[in-house]
Amino acid sequence: MISAVTAPGTHSPDNRPAVERWLLSAHSEPEQARGEWGENGVVLLPLGARFSAVRIPRELVMSAARLEESKDYLVDVMLDEFLGETLNEGPVIFDQHRQRYYVLVPGSTPIRWHKAAASWRTLGVDCLGLDTYLGVPRLNANRGYPEHWSSYWAVPMRSPGALCNVIDVARLIAAGKRNLAEVAE
């Protein structure tokens, strides 16, 4: 659902400072992390405590959305909107160079979902947690200026701690897997 105040793929101006503080609090030195964000547009944040991430290849998301492979800007917009709807506006980062989505989930996900995560690896999906760092783009990195960012927020974080529900993520992966199997038949 598109807010009258906030365009798709952007963070609410009212929540931006709180979301920024929450994300940066995952870093052992939040002010240093803030500086890295300012210099590089991205900061490496440790996973497994505040949040973890499920890495999903773009092709699997394309399959779940039943879209044909294309590098067209409008297809990417449709994918971002599809992820927002499918994951109930939970936060997702897109790495343009590696063509992978990083769905932000609760920190305990890799431990609690290790059996499912092991079966997902055959699809190129990985559940990232402790001892892993994620490049998190600045909050103003969005689809509006994709040429400026190596990664951007496909679905912005609505508020501090508002993460994706793992059940929704599992359904997304299952739909992508099912649709890939149908195409292969």
Coordinates of C-alpha atoms in Angstrom, one line a residue:
M1 CA 0.0 0.0 0.0
I2 CA 1.4 3.4 -1.0
S3 CA 1.3 6.1 1.6
A4 CA 0.2 9.6 0.5
V5 CA 3.3 11.0 2.2
T6 CA 5.9 8.4 1.4
A7 CA 6.7 7.2 -2.2
P8 CA 7.3 3.5 -2.8
G9 CA 10.8 2.4 -1.8
T10 CA 11.4 5.3 0.6
H11 CA 11.5 5.5 4.3
S12 CA 9.0 7.7 6.1
P13 CA 10.7 11.0 7.0
D14 CA 9.2 10.8 10.5
N15 CA 10.7 7.3 11.2
R16 CA 14.1 7.7 9.5
P17 CA 16.1 8.9 12.6
A18 CA 14.6 6.1 14.8
V19 CA 15.2 3.4 12.1
E20 CA 18.8 4.7 11.6
R21 CA 19.5 4.6 15.3
W22 CA 18.1 1.1 15.6
L23 CA 20.1 -0.3 12.6
L24 CA 23.3 1.4 13.7
S25 CA 22.9 0.0 17.3
A26 CA 23.8 -3.4 15.8
H27 CA 27.3 -2.0 15.3
S28 CA 29.8 -2.0 18.2
E29 CA 30.6 1.7 17.4
P30 CA 27.4 3.3 16.1
E31 CA 29.0 6.7 15.4
Q32 CA 31.8 5.1 13.4
A33 CA 29.1 3.2 11.4
R34 CA 27.2 6.5 10.8
G35 CA 30.5 8.0 9.4
E36 CA 30.9 5.0 7.1
W37 CA 27.4 5.4 5.8
G38 CA 28.1 9.0 5.1
E39 CA 31.4 8.3 3.3
N40 CA 30.5 5.0 1.4
G41 CA 26.7 5.0 1.3
V42 CA 26.8 1.6 2.9
V43 CA 27.9 0.2 6.3
L44 CA 28.7 -3.4 7.2
L45 CA 26.5 -4.4 10.1
P46 CA 26.9 -7.7 12.1
L47 CA 24.0 -10.1 11.8
G48 CA 22.6 -12.5 14.3
A49 CA 21.7 -10.3 17.3
R50 CA 19.4 -7.4 16.3
F51 CA 18.5 -9.0 13.0
S52 CA 19.6 -11.6 10.4
A53 CA 19.0 -11.8 6.7
V54 CA 17.8 -14.3 4.2
R55 CA 19.6 -14.0 0.9
I56 CA 17.4 -14.8 -2.1
P57 CA 18.5 -14.7 -5.8
R58 CA 16.6 -12.3 -8.0
E59 CA 15.6 -15.2 -10.4
L60 CA 13.8 -17.0 -7.5
V61 CA 11.8 -13.8 -6.7
M62 CA 11.1 -13.4 -10.4
S63 CA 9.7 -16.9 -10.4
A64 CA 7.6 -16.3 -7.3
A65 CA 6.2 -13.1 -8.9
R66 CA 5.6 -15.0 -12.2
L67 CA 7.6 -12.5 -14.1
E68 CA 9.8 -13.1 -17.1
E69 CA 13.5 -12.4 -16.8
S70 CA 14.3 -8.8 -17.8
K71 CA 16.6 -6.0 -16.7
D72 CA 13.9 -3.5 -17.4
Y73 CA 13.5 -0.8 -14.8
L74 CA 9.7 -1.3 -14.6
V75 CA 10.2 -5.1 -13.9
D76 CA 12.4 -4.1 -11.0
V77 CA 9.7 -1.7 -9.7
M78 CA 7.2 -4.5 -10.0
L79 CA 9.5 -6.9 -8.0
D80 CA 9.9 -4.3 -5.3
E81 CA 6.2 -3.8 -5.0
F82 CA 5.6 -7.6 -5.1
L83 CA 8.1 -8.1 -2.2
G84 CA 6.4 -5.3 -0.2
E85 CA 3.0 -6.9 -0.6
T86 CA 4.2 -10.5 -0.1
L87 CA 6.3 -9.7 2.9
N88 CA 3.8 -7.3 4.5
E89 CA 6.1 -4.3 4.0
G90 CA 9.0 -6.0 5.8
P91 CA 12.4 -4.6 4.9
V92 CA 14.4 -5.9 1.9
I93 CA 17.7 -4.7 0.5
F94 CA 18.6 -5.4 -3.2
D95 CA 22.2 -5.9 -4.3
Q96 CA 22.2 -4.8 -7.9
H97 CA 25.6 -6.2 -8.8
R98 CA 25.0 -9.7 -7.5
Q99 CA 21.3 -9.6 -8.3
R100 CA 20.3 -10.8 -4.8
Y101 CA 17.7 -9.7 -2.2
Y102 CA 18.4 -9.6 1.5
V103 CA 15.2 -10.0 3.5
L104 CA 15.7 -8.7 7.1
V105 CA 14.4 -11.2 9.7
P106 CA 14.6 -11.6 13.4
G107 CA 18.2 -12.4 14.7
S108 CA 17.2 -15.9 15.9
T109 CA 16.1 -17.1 12.4
P110 CA 19.2 -18.9 11.3
I111 CA 19.1 -21.0 14.5
R112 CA 15.4 -21.6 14.6
W113 CA 15.1 -22.3 10.8
H114 CA 18.3 -24.2 10.2
K115 CA 16.6 -27.3 8.7
A116 CA 14.5 -25.2 6.3
A117 CA 17.5 -23.1 5.5
A118 CA 19.6 -26.2 4.6
S119 CA 16.9 -27.3 2.1
W120 CA 16.8 -23.7 0.6
R121 CA 20.5 -23.8 -0.3
T122 CA 19.8 -25.8 -3.5
L123 CA 17.8 -22.7 -4.7
G124 CA 20.7 -20.3 -4.0
V125 CA 19.0 -19.1 -0.8
D126 CA 21.0 -18.7 2.4
C127 CA 20.1 -17.7 5.9
L128 CA 22.7 -15.4 7.3
G129 CA 23.3 -14.9 11.0
L130 CA 26.1 -14.8 13.5
D131 CA 29.6 -14.3 12.2
T132 CA 28.2 -12.6 9.1
Y133 CA 28.1 -9.0 8.1
L134 CA 25.6 -7.4 5.7
G135 CA 26.2 -4.2 3.7
V136 CA 23.3 -2.0 4.7
P137 CA 22.7 1.0 2.4
R138 CA 21.9 4.5 3.7
L139 CA 18.2 5.0 4.3
N140 CA 18.0 7.3 1.3
A141 CA 19.3 4.7 -1.1
N142 CA 16.2 3.7 -3.0
R143 CA 15.0 2.6 -6.5
G144 CA 14.5 6.3 -7.5
Y145 CA 18.2 6.6 -8.2
P146 CA 19.5 3.0 -8.8
E147 CA 22.5 4.3 -10.7
H148 CA 23.8 5.9 -7.5
W149 CA 23.8 2.8 -5.3
S150 CA 25.3 -0.7 -5.5
S151 CA 22.5 -1.7 -3.2
Y152 CA 19.3 0.0 -2.2
W153 CA 16.2 -0.5 -0.1
A154 CA 13.7 -2.5 -2.3
V155 CA 11.3 -2.3 0.7
P156 CA 12.3 0.2 3.3
M157 CA 12.1 -0.5 7.1
R158 CA 8.9 1.1 8.3
S159 CA 9.9 1.5 12.0
P160 CA 12.7 0.3 14.3
G161 CA 12.6 -3.5 14.7
A162 CA 9.9 -4.0 12.1
L163 CA 11.3 -7.1 10.4
C164 CA 9.9 -9.7 8.0
N165 CA 7.9 -12.6 9.3
V166 CA 9.8 -15.8 8.5
I167 CA 6.6 -17.6 7.6
D168 CA 6.0 -15.0 4.8
V169 CA 9.6 -15.5 3.6
A170 CA 9.2 -19.3 3.6
R171 CA 6.0 -18.9 1.5
L172 CA 7.8 -16.6 -0.9
I173 CA 10.6 -19.2 -1.4
A174 CA 8.2 -22.1 -1.7
A175 CA 6.2 -20.2 -4.4
G176 CA 9.4 -19.4 -6.3
K177 CA 10.5 -23.1 -6.1
R178 CA 7.1 -24.3 -7.2
N179 CA 6.9 -22.0 -10.2
L180 CA 10.5 -22.9 -11.2
A181 CA 9.4 -26.6 -11.2
E182 CA 6.4 -25.9 -13.3
V183 CA 8.5 -24.1 -15.9
A184 CA 11.0 -27.0 -15.9
E185 CA 8.2 -29.6 -16.7

